[in-house]
Each structure stands twice: as structure tokens, then as C-alpha cells.
Amino acid sequence: MTRLAPLWQQGGSYAASVDRILPATLWPSGGVSGGAVSAVANTMTVSVAPGTVAVVLQAGQGVALCRWDAAEIVTIAAAPPAGQSRIDLIVVQVRDNALDAGGNNDFVMAVVTGTAATTGSQVPPAVPTNAYALAQVLVGPSIANLNTATITDLRTGPLAAGNRRVKAYATANQSVPAATQTTVTYAATFTQLLTFVKNGAVYLRGMQLVSATGSTSYNSGLNGYAEMDLAAGDTVLTAIQGNQAFSTLGGAPYVQMTVSLIGPT
């Protein structure tokens, strides 16, 4: 058994790899705040906005926390010839002499240049060891600048620890036809059965209310709660379905949806 020295204890002494246990505990899969990548007009360069990135290092070495407070400019290699394209990666890469024997102890913004291939068949390169991918850049044939290049954001995993919350309200009433699952649009809605929908499929059915035949309004509230794992690009919505039509339901502050981030996995 190895009992490591407590981090930052007075008079303590330990290797940097032990100190990196703390960011590895907070962000085991890495994460980013800021760092958006955009093309610089009329050039073959991109700008990386100020940010902070938790970079997962090679096995057993924890996570390195990298921060920069001004935009970084990164130059892309010349475009491939006619008929070919390639995908480049923009990465934050940690350089640590103890890990790579490269003589550096810092981090850099780097381009990983992809392999040119017939347009439509190009594939992105692998993310290097000790690096975090911020974006992909699709470099088209014979282009002289990146004005028309496609930049795909690869940033995932929020860096901030703890809870993030957003709340949406309906601002107007919404019609709800009978026996039809109706998406809550915020402007709007409420009725008999509340449903949580993930990527177009029912994820969880929530609270149900029963009213007298012919009733077209409720005085009691309808609510529900769901926890779900989400990946980049997933969509979540709430939907309402009743056995009769409702036409005067909703409006702030009665219809609202609150989404809280429990934490990255």
C-alpha cells in the first residue's frame, strides 16, 4: 500500500504527478472553459479564444490544467490540390520532459495535420498523447484562405465543478390537441400527462392528472423530474398529452423547465 503525502500540507514534498491527482479528481475525463476556435479572415490561420483546459495525460499521470488569457493564433498548412481535402485538428498539447523527454515543460496550441484524400473520403487524425482536441478544420482543395473552411467544435465536458442550471419559461398560452403528444415550446403548455423526450424518443413518463369529462382547465400543478446521461448533440424536451383538447393553458410563471448539470461523467 502507498500512502501519499497530503496535497499542499506544510512541509510536504511530492512529485508533480501526485499534485495532478487533484485536477484528475475534479475532471477525470478532461474539460474546457472558453477556447473557441474561429478562422481569421483572409488567412490560413485560426484564432483560439482565451480559456482553460483540463488535459488528460498518459496513463497514471493525472490531468494537467492549462490556462491562457489572450487569443492564440495557429497556422494551418497549405491546402491540398484540386479534388482533395483533409481534416486538421486544433489541440492543446502538454509538453512535459518527464513524460516525453522533449526538454520542455509547458503547453502549446498545435495543429495535427490530417492526410489529404479525395474530397468526401478524408478522415480526421488521432488526437496525440497528452493533448485535448478543441476543433476540427476541414481544409478544402486549393483554397488560399480559411474563409470557407468548415470548423467543427470538439469541446466537451464543462470545466466548472458543481452545478450549472438554466431555467426556461413559457411566455404565452399554447393549444394542445386531444390525444396528441405536443412538445412544450416555452412559449407554452400544460395538460394531463407530462413526458420527457430524449433525441425524439420517450425517455420517462411523469405525473398524470385526472379531471372530469369536459373540463378544459386545471387548478392543480403538473410536474416531473428526470435524470439522464447526455452526450454532445443530444436534445431534450418535455411533451404533454391529454385525452381532450386544451386551448388556454400555459404562460409564465406557470409553465417552466429547469435543467441542472449534475456533473460530467
Coordinates of C-alpha atoms in Angstrom, one line a residue:
M1 CA 0.0 0.0 0.0
T2 CA 1.2 3.5 -0.8
R3 CA 0.0 6.4 1.4
L4 CA 0.6 9.6 -0.5
A5 CA 1.5 12.9 1.2
P6 CA -1.5 15.2 1.7
L7 CA -1.6 17.8 -1.0
W8 CA -0.2 21.2 0.0
Q9 CA 0.4 20.2 3.6
Q10 CA 3.0 22.4 5.2
G11 CA 6.4 20.9 4.9
G12 CA 5.2 18.3 2.5
S13 CA 7.1 17.1 -0.5
Y14 CA 5.8 15.2 -3.5
A15 CA 6.1 14.7 -7.2
A16 CA 4.1 16.8 -9.7
S17 CA 2.3 13.6 -10.7
V18 CA 0.8 13.5 -7.2
D19 CA -0.2 17.1 -7.4
R20 CA -2.1 16.3 -10.6
I21 CA -4.3 14.0 -8.7
L22 CA -6.4 17.0 -7.7
P23 CA -7.4 18.1 -11.2
A24 CA -7.8 14.4 -12.2
T25 CA -10.3 14.0 -9.4
L26 CA -12.3 17.1 -10.5
W27 CA -12.1 16.5 -14.2
P28 CA -11.3 12.8 -14.8
S29 CA -12.4 13.0 -18.5
G30 CA -10.9 16.4 -19.1
G31 CA -12.9 19.6 -19.8
V32 CA -12.8 23.1 -21.1
S33 CA -14.0 26.6 -20.4
G34 CA -13.6 29.0 -23.3
G35 CA -11.1 28.1 -26.1
A36 CA -13.5 28.5 -29.1
V37 CA -11.7 28.2 -32.4
S38 CA -12.6 30.6 -35.3
A39 CA -11.0 31.3 -38.7
V40 CA -9.0 34.6 -39.2
A41 CA -10.4 36.2 -42.3
N42 CA -8.3 36.0 -45.5
T43 CA -5.6 33.9 -43.9
M44 CA -4.7 30.2 -43.3
T45 CA -4.8 30.8 -39.6
V46 CA -7.3 30.2 -36.8
S47 CA -7.7 32.1 -33.5
V48 CA -8.2 30.2 -30.2
A49 CA -10.0 32.3 -27.7
P50 CA -8.8 32.6 -24.1
G51 CA -9.7 29.6 -22.0
T52 CA -8.8 26.9 -19.5
V53 CA -8.4 23.2 -20.5
A54 CA -8.0 20.1 -18.3
V55 CA -5.8 17.8 -20.4
V56 CA -5.9 14.1 -19.6
L57 CA -2.3 12.8 -19.6
Q58 CA -0.9 9.4 -20.4
A59 CA -1.8 6.5 -18.1
G60 CA -1.1 7.2 -14.4
Q61 CA 0.0 10.8 -14.9
G62 CA -3.3 12.5 -13.9
V63 CA -4.7 15.7 -15.5
A64 CA -2.8 19.0 -16.3
L65 CA -4.6 22.3 -16.0
C66 CA -3.7 24.7 -18.8
R67 CA -4.8 28.3 -19.0
W68 CA -4.2 31.2 -21.4
D69 CA -5.5 34.8 -21.1
A70 CA -5.3 36.0 -24.7
A71 CA -6.2 34.7 -28.1
E72 CA -3.7 32.3 -29.7
I73 CA -3.1 32.3 -33.4
V74 CA -2.4 28.9 -35.1
T75 CA -1.3 28.5 -38.7
I76 CA -2.7 25.7 -40.9
A77 CA -0.6 24.1 -43.6
A78 CA -1.2 24.8 -47.2
A79 CA -4.4 23.3 -48.7
P80 CA -4.2 20.0 -50.7
P81 CA -4.5 20.1 -54.5
A82 CA -7.7 20.0 -56.6
G83 CA -10.0 17.1 -55.9
Q84 CA -8.6 16.5 -52.4
S85 CA -9.4 17.7 -48.9
R86 CA -8.2 17.0 -45.4
I87 CA -9.2 17.3 -41.8
D88 CA -6.8 19.0 -39.3
L89 CA -7.1 19.1 -35.5
I90 CA -6.5 22.1 -33.3
V91 CA -5.3 20.8 -30.0
V92 CA -3.9 22.0 -26.6
Q93 CA -0.9 19.8 -26.0
V94 CA 1.1 19.5 -22.8
R95 CA 4.8 19.1 -23.1
D96 CA 6.5 17.6 -20.0
N97 CA 10.1 16.4 -20.1
A98 CA 9.3 13.7 -17.5
L99 CA 6.7 12.3 -19.9
D100 CA 8.0 12.8 -23.4
A101 CA 11.8 13.6 -22.8
G102 CA 11.3 16.6 -25.2
G103 CA 13.1 19.1 -23.0
N104 CA 10.0 21.3 -22.5
N105 CA 7.7 21.9 -19.5
D106 CA 4.8 23.9 -20.9
F107 CA 1.8 23.6 -23.2
V108 CA 1.3 24.7 -26.8
M109 CA -1.6 25.3 -29.3
A110 CA -0.8 22.9 -32.1
V111 CA -2.2 21.7 -35.5
V112 CA -2.3 18.0 -36.2
T113 CA -2.3 17.9 -40.0
G114 CA -4.6 15.3 -41.5
T115 CA -3.9 13.1 -44.5
A116 CA -5.2 14.5 -47.8
A117 CA -7.7 12.3 -49.6
T118 CA -10.4 12.5 -52.3
T119 CA -12.9 15.1 -51.1
G120 CA -15.6 13.3 -49.1
S121 CA -13.4 10.4 -48.0
Q122 CA -11.0 12.3 -45.7
V123 CA -10.8 11.2 -42.1
P124 CA -9.5 13.2 -39.0
P125 CA -6.2 12.3 -37.5
A126 CA -5.9 10.8 -34.0
V127 CA -5.6 13.1 -31.0
P128 CA -2.0 13.0 -29.8
T129 CA -1.0 11.7 -26.3
N130 CA -1.2 14.4 -23.6
A131 CA -3.5 16.6 -25.8
Y132 CA -7.0 17.9 -25.8
A133 CA -8.8 18.5 -29.2
L134 CA -10.6 21.8 -29.5
A135 CA -11.8 21.7 -33.1
Q136 CA -11.6 20.1 -36.5
V137 CA -10.9 22.2 -39.6
L138 CA -12.0 20.9 -43.0
V139 CA -9.4 22.2 -45.5
G140 CA -10.8 22.1 -49.0
P141 CA -8.9 21.7 -52.3
S142 CA -6.6 24.6 -53.4
I143 CA -8.0 27.2 -51.0
A144 CA -5.9 30.3 -50.3
N145 CA -7.6 31.1 -47.0
L146 CA -9.9 29.6 -44.5
N147 CA -12.9 31.9 -45.2
T148 CA -15.0 28.9 -46.5
A149 CA -13.4 26.2 -44.3
T150 CA -15.7 24.2 -42.0
I151 CA -14.7 24.4 -38.4
T152 CA -16.3 21.7 -36.1
D153 CA -16.3 22.4 -32.4
L154 CA -15.0 19.4 -30.4
R155 CA -15.1 20.9 -26.9
T156 CA -16.9 18.7 -24.4
G157 CA -17.0 18.3 -20.7
P158 CA -17.7 21.5 -18.8
L159 CA -14.7 22.5 -16.7
A160 CA -16.6 24.1 -13.9
A161 CA -17.2 21.7 -11.0
G162 CA -20.6 21.5 -9.3
N163 CA -24.0 22.5 -10.6
R164 CA -25.0 24.6 -13.6
R165 CA -28.6 25.5 -14.0
V166 CA -30.8 27.0 -16.7
K167 CA -34.5 27.8 -16.5
A168 CA -36.9 28.4 -19.3
Y169 CA -40.5 29.9 -19.0
A170 CA -43.5 29.9 -21.3
T171 CA -44.4 33.4 -22.4
A172 CA -47.8 32.6 -24.0
N173 CA -50.6 30.0 -24.0
Q174 CA -50.3 27.0 -26.3
S175 CA -53.0 24.8 -27.8
V176 CA -52.9 21.1 -27.0
P177 CA -54.9 18.9 -29.3
A178 CA -56.6 15.8 -27.8
A179 CA -54.7 12.5 -27.8
T180 CA -51.6 14.1 -29.4
Q181 CA -48.1 14.3 -27.9
T182 CA -47.4 18.0 -28.1
T183 CA -43.9 19.5 -27.5
V184 CA -43.8 22.2 -24.8
T185 CA -42.3 25.2 -26.6
Y186 CA -41.6 27.7 -23.8
A187 CA -43.8 29.9 -25.0
A188 CA -46.2 27.4 -23.7
T189 CA -48.3 24.4 -22.4
F190 CA -49.6 22.0 -19.7
T191 CA -52.2 19.3 -19.5
Q192 CA -52.7 15.7 -18.4
L193 CA -49.6 13.6 -19.0
L194 CA -46.0 15.0 -18.8
T195 CA -43.3 13.2 -20.8
F196 CA -39.5 13.7 -21.0
V197 CA -38.3 13.1 -24.5
K198 CA -34.6 12.4 -25.4
N199 CA -33.5 12.6 -29.1
G200 CA -37.0 12.1 -30.2
A201 CA -37.8 9.0 -28.1
V202 CA -39.8 8.9 -24.9
Y203 CA -37.4 8.7 -22.0
L204 CA -39.7 8.9 -19.0
R205 CA -43.3 9.5 -18.4
G206 CA -44.1 11.7 -15.5
M207 CA -47.0 12.9 -13.5
Q208 CA -50.6 12.4 -14.6
L209 CA -53.7 14.3 -13.6
V210 CA -57.3 13.2 -14.0
S211 CA -60.2 15.7 -14.5
A212 CA -63.9 15.5 -15.1
T213 CA -65.1 14.8 -18.6
G214 CA -65.4 18.1 -20.5
S215 CA -63.1 20.0 -18.2
T216 CA -60.7 22.3 -20.1
S217 CA -58.5 23.6 -17.3
Y218 CA -56.7 22.6 -14.1
N219 CA -56.2 24.4 -10.9
S220 CA -53.5 21.9 -9.7
G221 CA -50.0 21.8 -10.9
L222 CA -48.3 19.2 -13.1
N223 CA -44.6 18.4 -12.5
G224 CA -42.0 15.8 -13.2
Y225 CA -38.3 15.0 -12.7
A226 CA -35.8 13.0 -14.7
E227 CA -32.0 12.3 -14.6
M228 CA -30.3 11.3 -17.8
D229 CA -26.9 10.8 -19.3
L230 CA -26.3 13.2 -22.2
A231 CA -23.7 13.5 -24.9
A232 CA -22.8 16.4 -27.1
G233 CA -25.6 17.0 -29.6
D234 CA -28.3 15.3 -27.6
T235 CA -31.7 17.0 -27.5
V236 CA -34.1 17.0 -24.6
L237 CA -37.7 18.3 -24.5
T238 CA -40.9 17.9 -22.5
A239 CA -44.2 17.0 -24.1
I240 CA -47.8 17.0 -23.0
Q241 CA -50.6 14.6 -24.0
G242 CA -54.2 14.6 -22.8
N243 CA -57.4 12.8 -23.7
Q244 CA -59.1 16.1 -24.7
A245 CA -58.1 19.4 -26.2
F246 CA -56.9 22.4 -24.2
S247 CA -56.6 25.8 -25.7
T248 CA -55.8 28.2 -22.8
L249 CA -53.0 26.6 -20.9
G250 CA -49.6 27.9 -20.1
G251 CA -48.0 31.3 -19.7
A252 CA -45.2 32.4 -17.3
P253 CA -44.6 31.7 -14.5
Y254 CA -46.8 28.6 -14.5
V255 CA -45.0 26.6 -17.3
Q256 CA -41.3 26.3 -16.8
M257 CA -38.4 23.9 -17.3
T258 CA -35.2 23.8 -15.1
V259 CA -32.2 21.9 -16.3
S260 CA -29.3 21.3 -13.9
L261 CA -25.9 19.8 -14.7
I262 CA -25.1 17.2 -12.0
G263 CA -21.6 16.7 -13.3
P264 CA -19.6 15.3 -16.2
T265 CA -19.1 11.5 -16.4

